[in-house]
Short mmCIF file of C-alpha atoms in Angstrom, two decimals:
data_model
loop_
_atom_site.label_atom_id
_atom_site.label_comp_id
_atom_site.label_asym_id
_atom_site.label_seq_id
_atom_site.Cartn_x
_atom_site.Cartn_y
_atom_site.Cartn_z
CA MET A 1 0.00 0.00 0.00
CA ASP A 2 2.81 2.44 0.91
CA THR A 3 4.70 1.61 -2.28
CA GLN A 4 1.64 2.30 -4.43
CA SER A 5 0.95 5.64 -2.74
CA THR A 6 4.52 6.91 -3.01
CA GLN A 7 4.95 5.94 -6.69
CA PRO A 8 2.77 8.81 -8.06
CA ASN A 9 4.66 11.27 -5.87
CA LYS A 10 7.97 10.05 -7.33
CA ASN A 11 6.62 10.47 -10.84
CA LYS A 12 5.37 13.98 -10.01
CA ASN A 13 8.74 14.96 -8.57
CA LYS A 14 10.49 13.57 -11.66
CA ILE A 15 8.19 15.54 -13.97
CA HIS A 16 8.70 18.68 -11.87
CA MET A 17 12.49 18.25 -11.98
CA ASN A 18 12.40 17.73 -15.74
CA LYS A 19 10.33 20.90 -16.21
CA THR A 20 12.62 22.88 -13.91
CA LEU A 21 15.73 21.65 -15.70
CA ARG A 22 14.15 22.41 -19.07
CA LYS A 23 13.29 25.97 -18.04
CA THR A 24 16.78 26.50 -16.61
CA LEU A 25 18.49 25.28 -19.77
CA THR A 26 16.11 27.32 -21.93
CA ILE A 27 16.98 30.50 -20.01
CA LEU A 28 20.70 29.63 -20.16
CA ASN A 29 20.57 29.17 -23.93
CA CYS A 30 18.63 32.42 -24.37
CA LEU A 31 21.34 34.25 -22.40
CA LEU A 32 24.11 32.60 -24.43
CA LEU A 33 22.35 33.60 -27.64
CA MET A 34 21.99 37.20 -26.49
CA LEU A 35 25.62 37.42 -25.33
CA GLY A 36 26.89 35.99 -28.59
CA ASN A 37 24.59 38.10 -30.75
CA THR A 38 25.77 41.36 -29.15
CA GLY A 39 29.38 40.61 -28.20
CA GLY A 40 30.33 38.75 -31.38
CA PRO A 41 29.53 41.57 -33.86
CA CYS A 42 31.10 44.22 -31.62
CA LEU A 43 34.39 42.30 -31.30
CA SER A 44 34.38 41.67 -35.06
CA ARG A 45 33.92 45.39 -35.70
CA LEU A 46 36.70 46.11 -33.19
CA TYR A 47 38.99 43.86 -35.25
CA PHE A 48 38.27 45.81 -38.45
CA ASN A 49 38.35 49.25 -36.83
CA HIS A 50 41.95 48.95 -35.63
CA GLY A 51 43.72 47.48 -38.62
CA GLY A 52 42.32 43.99 -39.15
CA HIS A 53 41.34 43.16 -42.73
CA ARG A 54 41.33 39.36 -43.03
CA ASN A 55 37.76 38.31 -43.86
CA TRP A 56 38.52 34.59 -43.91
CA LEU A 57 40.22 34.85 -40.51
CA LEU A 58 37.17 36.53 -39.01
CA SER A 59 34.93 33.90 -40.61
CA PHE A 60 37.12 31.21 -39.08
CA LEU A 61 36.78 32.77 -35.61
CA GLU A 62 32.98 32.59 -35.74
CA THR A 63 33.01 28.79 -35.39
CA ALA A 64 36.58 27.96 -34.32
CA GLY A 65 35.51 27.87 -30.67
CA PHE A 66 33.59 24.60 -31.15
CA PRO A 67 36.20 22.49 -29.19
CA ILE A 68 34.95 24.25 -26.03
CA LEU A 69 31.86 22.06 -26.27
CA LEU A 70 33.98 18.94 -25.82
CA ILE A 71 34.33 19.84 -22.12
CA PRO A 72 30.61 19.50 -21.22
CA LEU A 73 30.35 16.49 -23.57
CA ILE A 74 33.15 14.68 -21.72
CA ILE A 75 31.59 15.58 -18.34
CA SER A 76 28.21 14.33 -19.60
CA TYR A 77 29.76 11.04 -20.74
CA TYR A 78 31.44 10.32 -17.39
CA TYR A 79 28.25 11.29 -15.54
CA ARG A 80 26.24 8.80 -17.62
CA ARG A 81 28.91 6.17 -17.22
CA SER A 82 28.80 6.44 -13.43
CA SER A 83 25.20 5.21 -13.47
CA ASN A 84 25.41 3.05 -16.61
CA PRO A 85 28.86 1.60 -17.49
CA SER A 86 27.61 0.43 -20.90
CA THR A 87 26.43 3.89 -22.00
CA ARG A 88 27.26 5.04 -25.51
CA VAL A 89 30.18 7.40 -26.04
CA TYR A 90 28.18 9.43 -28.58
CA PHE A 91 24.59 9.49 -29.88
CA THR A 92 25.13 10.85 -33.39
CA THR A 93 23.97 8.51 -36.17
CA PRO A 94 25.40 8.54 -39.73
CA HIS A 95 22.25 10.30 -40.98
CA ILE A 96 22.58 13.08 -38.37
CA PHE A 97 26.33 13.35 -39.07
CA ILE A 98 25.79 13.91 -42.80
CA SER A 99 23.02 16.44 -42.15
CA CYS A 100 25.18 18.37 -39.69
CA ALA A 101 28.15 18.29 -42.06
CA ILE A 102 26.05 19.93 -44.78
CA LEU A 103 24.67 22.47 -42.30
CA GLY A 104 28.22 23.18 -41.16
CA LEU A 105 29.38 23.95 -44.70
CA LEU A 106 26.39 26.28 -45.17
CA THR A 107 27.27 27.96 -41.86
CA GLY A 108 30.87 28.41 -43.01
CA LEU A 109 29.66 30.16 -46.16
CA ASP A 110 27.31 32.27 -44.05
CA ASP A 111 30.22 33.24 -41.78
CA PHE A 112 32.24 34.47 -44.75
CA LEU A 113 29.34 36.49 -46.18
CA TYR A 114 28.84 38.11 -42.78
CA ALA A 115 32.51 38.95 -42.22
CA TYR A 116 32.92 40.35 -45.73
CA GLY A 117 29.77 42.47 -45.38
CA LEU A 118 30.72 43.75 -41.92
CA SER A 119 34.08 44.99 -43.25
CA PHE A 120 32.14 47.65 -45.22
CA LEU A 121 29.34 48.48 -42.76
CA PRO A 122 28.99 49.94 -39.25
CA VAL A 123 28.02 47.27 -36.71
CA SER A 124 24.73 49.09 -35.99
CA THR A 125 23.69 49.03 -39.66
CA SER A 126 24.78 45.42 -40.02
CA SER A 127 22.69 44.35 -37.01
CA LEU A 128 19.61 46.07 -38.43
CA LEU A 129 20.01 44.33 -41.77
CA LEU A 130 20.54 40.98 -40.06
CA ALA A 131 17.16 41.44 -38.38
CA SER A 132 15.67 40.68 -41.80
CA HIS A 133 16.61 37.04 -41.19
CA LEU A 134 13.27 36.87 -39.37
CA VAL A 135 11.62 37.37 -42.77
CA PHE A 136 13.65 34.60 -44.38
CA THR A 137 13.20 32.32 -41.36
CA ALA A 138 9.43 32.70 -41.58
CA VAL A 139 9.39 31.91 -45.30
CA PHE A 140 11.74 28.92 -45.10
CA ALA A 141 10.07 27.59 -41.92
CA PHE A 142 6.75 27.66 -43.78
CA PHE A 143 8.09 25.40 -46.54
CA ILE A 144 10.51 23.24 -44.54
CA VAL A 145 8.88 22.60 -41.14
CA LYS A 146 5.32 23.68 -42.05
CA GLN A 147 5.09 26.61 -39.63
CA ARG A 148 2.08 28.61 -40.77
CA PHE A 149 1.96 32.29 -41.62
CA THR A 150 -0.29 34.41 -39.42
CA PRO A 151 -1.41 38.05 -39.75
CA PHE A 152 1.18 38.87 -37.08
CA SER A 153 4.06 37.19 -38.94
CA ILE A 154 3.03 38.84 -42.23
CA ASN A 155 2.98 42.21 -40.45
CA ALA A 156 6.46 41.55 -39.06
CA VAL A 157 7.79 40.59 -42.48
CA ALA A 158 6.42 43.81 -43.99
CA LEU A 159 7.86 46.03 -41.23
CA LEU A 160 11.34 44.48 -41.37
CA THR A 161 11.38 44.75 -45.15
CA VAL A 162 10.48 48.45 -45.00
CA GLY A 163 13.24 49.02 -42.41
CA SER A 164 15.85 47.46 -44.71
CA VAL A 165 14.64 49.57 -47.65
CA ILE A 166 14.94 52.78 -45.58
CA LEU A 167 18.54 51.92 -44.68
CA GLY A 168 19.33 51.20 -48.33
CA LEU A 169 17.89 54.50 -49.56
CA HIS A 170 19.82 56.57 -47.00
CA ARG A 171 23.15 54.75 -47.16
CA ASN A 172 25.28 57.93 -47.25
CA SER A 173 24.25 58.92 -43.71
CA ASP A 174 26.38 56.27 -41.99
CA ARG A 175 28.88 55.13 -44.64
CA PRO A 176 32.37 54.84 -43.10
CA ALA A 177 34.86 57.41 -44.38
CA ASN A 178 37.22 54.84 -45.92
CA VAL A 179 34.44 52.88 -47.68
CA THR A 180 33.33 53.76 -51.21
CA ASN A 181 29.71 53.84 -52.25
CA GLY A 182 30.18 50.66 -54.28
CA LYS A 183 31.73 48.79 -51.34
CA TYR A 184 28.94 49.98 -49.05
CA ILE A 185 26.34 48.58 -51.45
CA MET A 186 28.31 45.34 -51.64
CA GLY A 187 28.34 45.12 -47.83
CA PHE A 188 24.61 45.79 -47.81
CA ILE A 189 23.92 42.95 -50.28
CA LEU A 190 26.31 40.53 -48.56
CA THR A 191 24.69 41.16 -45.17
CA LEU A 192 21.22 40.55 -46.61
CA GLY A 193 22.61 37.36 -48.13
CA THR A 194 23.89 36.39 -44.68
CA ALA A 195 20.41 36.91 -43.23
CA ALA A 196 18.80 34.86 -46.01
CA LEU A 197 21.22 31.94 -45.65
CA TYR A 198 20.93 31.87 -41.85
CA GLY A 199 17.15 32.08 -42.24
CA LEU A 200 17.48 28.83 -44.21
CA VAL A 201 19.86 27.15 -41.75
CA LEU A 202 17.62 27.66 -38.68
CA PRO A 203 14.60 25.66 -39.95
CA LEU A 204 16.96 23.05 -41.45
CA ILE A 205 18.36 22.49 -37.95
CA GLU A 206 14.82 22.04 -36.64
CA LEU A 207 14.11 19.63 -39.52
CA THR A 208 17.18 17.61 -38.52
CA TYR A 209 15.75 17.28 -35.01
CA MET A 210 12.41 16.14 -36.44
CA LYS A 211 14.03 13.54 -38.75
CA ALA A 212 16.50 12.23 -36.18
CA LYS A 213 14.54 8.95 -35.61
CA GLN A 214 15.76 8.90 -32.02
CA VAL A 215 15.29 10.81 -28.78
CA VAL A 216 16.95 14.21 -29.17
CA THR A 217 18.70 15.10 -25.92
CA TYR A 218 20.74 18.17 -25.11
CA THR A 219 23.86 16.01 -25.31
CA LEU A 220 22.97 15.17 -28.90
CA VAL A 221 22.36 18.87 -29.59
CA MET A 222 25.90 19.68 -28.41
CA GLU A 223 27.32 16.83 -30.52
CA MET A 224 25.52 18.25 -33.55
CA GLN A 225 26.94 21.69 -32.84
CA VAL A 226 30.46 20.25 -32.63
CA ILE A 227 30.01 18.61 -36.05
CA MET A 228 28.57 21.78 -37.60
CA GLY A 229 31.32 23.87 -36.02
CA PHE A 230 34.02 21.52 -37.31
CA PHE A 231 32.82 21.60 -40.93
CA ALA A 232 32.13 25.34 -40.85
CA THR A 233 35.64 25.91 -39.52
CA LEU A 234 37.09 23.51 -42.10
CA PHE A 235 35.37 25.50 -44.85
CA CYS A 236 36.98 28.71 -43.56
CA VAL A 237 40.39 27.06 -43.10
CA VAL A 238 40.41 26.18 -46.80
CA GLY A 239 39.66 29.83 -47.59
CA MET A 240 42.44 30.98 -45.24
CA LEU A 241 44.94 28.62 -46.90
CA ILE A 242 44.04 29.88 -50.36
CA ASN A 243 44.25 33.51 -49.17
CA HIS A 244 47.53 32.90 -47.24
CA ASP A 245 45.96 34.23 -44.04
CA PHE A 246 47.99 32.02 -41.68
CA GLN A 247 51.26 33.54 -42.91
CA ALA A 248 49.82 37.07 -42.63
CA ILE A 249 48.56 36.83 -39.02
CA PRO A 250 51.89 37.60 -37.25
CA GLU A 251 52.48 40.67 -39.42
CA GLU A 252 48.93 41.90 -38.94
CA ALA A 253 49.32 41.46 -35.17
CA ARG A 254 52.48 43.61 -35.17
CA GLN A 255 50.73 46.37 -37.12
CA TYR A 256 47.51 46.25 -35.12
CA GLU A 257 46.73 49.67 -33.60
CA LEU A 258 45.97 48.25 -30.14
CA GLY A 259 49.14 46.15 -30.05
CA PRO A 260 49.86 42.45 -30.75
CA VAL A 261 48.72 41.23 -27.30
CA ARG A 262 45.31 42.88 -27.59
CA TYR A 263 45.10 41.67 -31.18
CA TYR A 264 45.18 38.05 -30.04
CA ILE A 265 42.85 38.82 -27.11
CA VAL A 266 40.30 40.22 -29.57
CA LEU A 267 40.60 37.08 -31.71
CA ILE A 268 40.20 34.70 -28.76
CA TRP A 269 37.20 36.45 -27.22
CA SER A 270 35.60 36.87 -30.61
CA SER A 271 35.77 33.11 -31.07
CA ILE A 272 34.28 32.49 -27.61
CA PHE A 273 31.39 34.92 -28.04
CA TRP A 274 30.49 33.57 -31.47
CA GLN A 275 30.41 30.07 -29.99
CA PHE A 276 27.96 31.37 -27.38
CA PHE A 277 25.80 32.54 -30.28
CA PHE A 278 25.72 29.24 -32.17
CA LEU A 279 25.29 27.06 -29.07
CA GLY A 280 22.53 29.33 -27.78
CA ALA A 281 20.77 29.25 -31.17
CA VAL A 282 20.67 25.44 -31.47
CA GLY A 283 19.72 25.16 -27.79
CA VAL A 284 16.76 27.53 -28.14
CA ILE A 285 15.60 25.70 -31.28
CA PHE A 286 15.83 22.39 -29.39
CA TYR A 287 13.98 23.51 -26.26
CA VAL A 288 11.43 25.77 -27.94
CA HIS A 289 11.48 26.32 -31.72
CA THR A 290 13.09 28.19 -34.59
CA LEU A 291 10.97 31.31 -34.28
CA LEU A 292 12.02 32.05 -30.69
CA ALA A 293 15.67 31.97 -31.76
CA ALA A 294 14.84 34.44 -34.54
CA ILE A 295 12.93 36.67 -32.10
CA ILE A 296 15.78 36.76 -29.55
CA ILE A 297 18.21 37.74 -32.30
CA ALA A 298 15.83 40.58 -33.22
CA ILE A 299 15.59 41.67 -29.57
CA CYS A 300 19.36 42.26 -29.56
CA ILE A 301 19.09 44.93 -32.28
CA PRO A 302 18.74 47.96 -29.95
CA ILE A 303 21.44 46.57 -27.64
CA THR A 304 23.90 46.32 -30.52
CA GLN A 305 22.86 49.81 -31.67
CA VAL A 306 23.70 51.29 -28.27
CA LEU A 307 27.02 49.41 -28.07
CA GLY A 308 27.95 50.64 -31.56
CA VAL A 309 27.26 54.25 -30.62
CA ILE A 310 29.07 54.03 -27.25
CA PHE A 311 32.20 52.09 -28.21
CA PHE A 312 32.64 52.92 -31.90
CA HIS A 313 31.03 56.39 -31.98
CA GLU A 314 28.86 55.37 -34.92
CA PRO A 315 26.31 57.96 -36.10
CA PHE A 316 22.71 57.28 -35.15
CA SER A 317 20.71 58.95 -37.90
CA SER A 318 16.96 59.51 -37.94
CA GLU A 319 16.64 56.88 -40.69
CA LYS A 320 18.41 54.37 -38.51
CA GLY A 321 16.12 55.29 -35.61
CA VAL A 322 13.05 54.64 -37.79
CA ALA A 323 14.53 51.30 -38.86
CA VAL A 324 15.07 50.33 -35.20
CA VAL A 325 11.46 51.19 -34.33
CA LEU A 326 10.16 49.20 -37.31
CA SER A 327 12.36 46.22 -36.39
CA LEU A 328 11.18 46.24 -32.77
CA TRP A 329 7.58 46.65 -33.91
CA GLY A 330 7.97 43.70 -36.24
CA MET A 331 9.59 41.64 -33.49
CA ALA A 332 6.76 42.49 -31.07
CA SER A 333 4.16 41.55 -33.67
CA TYR A 334 5.87 38.25 -34.35
CA SER A 335 6.27 37.50 -30.64
CA TYR A 336 2.64 38.22 -29.84
CA GLY A 337 1.40 36.07 -32.73
CA ASP A 338 3.68 33.24 -31.65
CA TYR A 339 2.43 33.59 -28.05
CA LEU A 340 -1.19 33.28 -29.18
CA GLN A 341 -0.37 30.19 -31.24
CA SER A 342 1.45 28.55 -28.32
CA LYS A 343 -1.45 29.34 -26.00
CA GLN A 344 -3.94 27.76 -28.41
CA LYS A 345 -1.79 24.64 -28.68
CA ASP A 346 -1.56 24.36 -24.88
CA VAL A 347 -5.34 24.66 -24.53
CA ALA A 348 -5.88 22.01 -27.22
CA HIS A 349 -3.32 19.73 -25.55
CA ASP A 350 -4.97 20.13 -22.11
CA GLN A 351 -8.37 19.28 -23.62
CA VAL A 352 -6.99 16.10 -25.19
CA VAL A 353 -5.32 15.07 -21.92
CA GLY A 354 -8.53 15.82 -19.99
CA GLU A 355 -10.65 13.72 -22.38
CA ARG A 356 -8.23 10.79 -22.12
CA SER A 357 -8.25 11.03 -18.31
CA ASP A 358 -12.08 10.95 -18.30
CA GLN A 359 -12.03 7.88 -20.53
CA VAL A 360 -9.61 6.11 -18.19
CA ILE A 361 -11.82 6.92 -15.18
CA GLU A 362 -14.93 5.64 -16.95
CA LEU A 363 -13.11 2.46 -17.94
CA GLY A 364 -12.00 1.96 -14.35
CA ASP A 365 -15.60 2.37 -13.12
CA ASP A 366 -16.81 -0.22 -15.65
CA ILE A 367 -14.22 -2.70 -14.47
#
């Protein structure tokens, strides 16, 4: 009798612990995503502002920090082994490995487009243009993972598009002094290309989770990120070899305006912050969905704007202010629409659970 009465309590405690752990990890990944999405671009701009000009090197730094993830993976393995000596060393299947390899190569290309575009644009303008990835994410998510358009998402797409157009029409207001009009336009196009490609990668990651044919744990998510980081970094290493970047790094460090020591500090922390970004992104997609990752990235727009003005003394024109307002308005519209959809799903789920519980009770009465 005592065993039967305590069993439900154990199950309840287990469910409660799982929910608590899930919420904790969700918050942690949101924070990592925000740190990476604000710190990464600012450190990249710092590299360019003081004498750095190696686009492939900066692309390499965006994913080169992936070995950091081996530390929690090793800890996770020994923790599992302590309770189950026959546990698997890794959970990645050949199908997941191939998918992540392809996603990694796409990420490497995306890194290069971003670094090349940022070399011609202020970090504040670049962050505003990258907010348009929400548009591309919505479109690709509709076709790839069947996430429906709503009036709120359509409104967000329209607002973000208008914001990008305003920035394009008033490009002379914040064009850096050493950047020609043609290079500014190139940076503009490359950054939009970055947003489009990353808008494709996010739903493809979610599709990989859906097609995994196994239980997707956070350990598997980190393994996937290691694979994607490796192939993205490999893609950039090939570019660095072709461009002779490895031979040029010592000379660039000596000529760096802040000194060689700070040059390497900028490179190291840039790599760490960008790894925060990618790990946070895949974590948020795993625990929630693609759209929340896109929304958090959009939330960081005003933060990056403020950091650009404070640390790099970038001009904050009226056109840029309008673009910020439109981006935040679009983000709020998208967030509210997503909240309503989630609420409707929860209500529908509770109704189904309630009906099943009633059926079980009725069956028990009949017996």
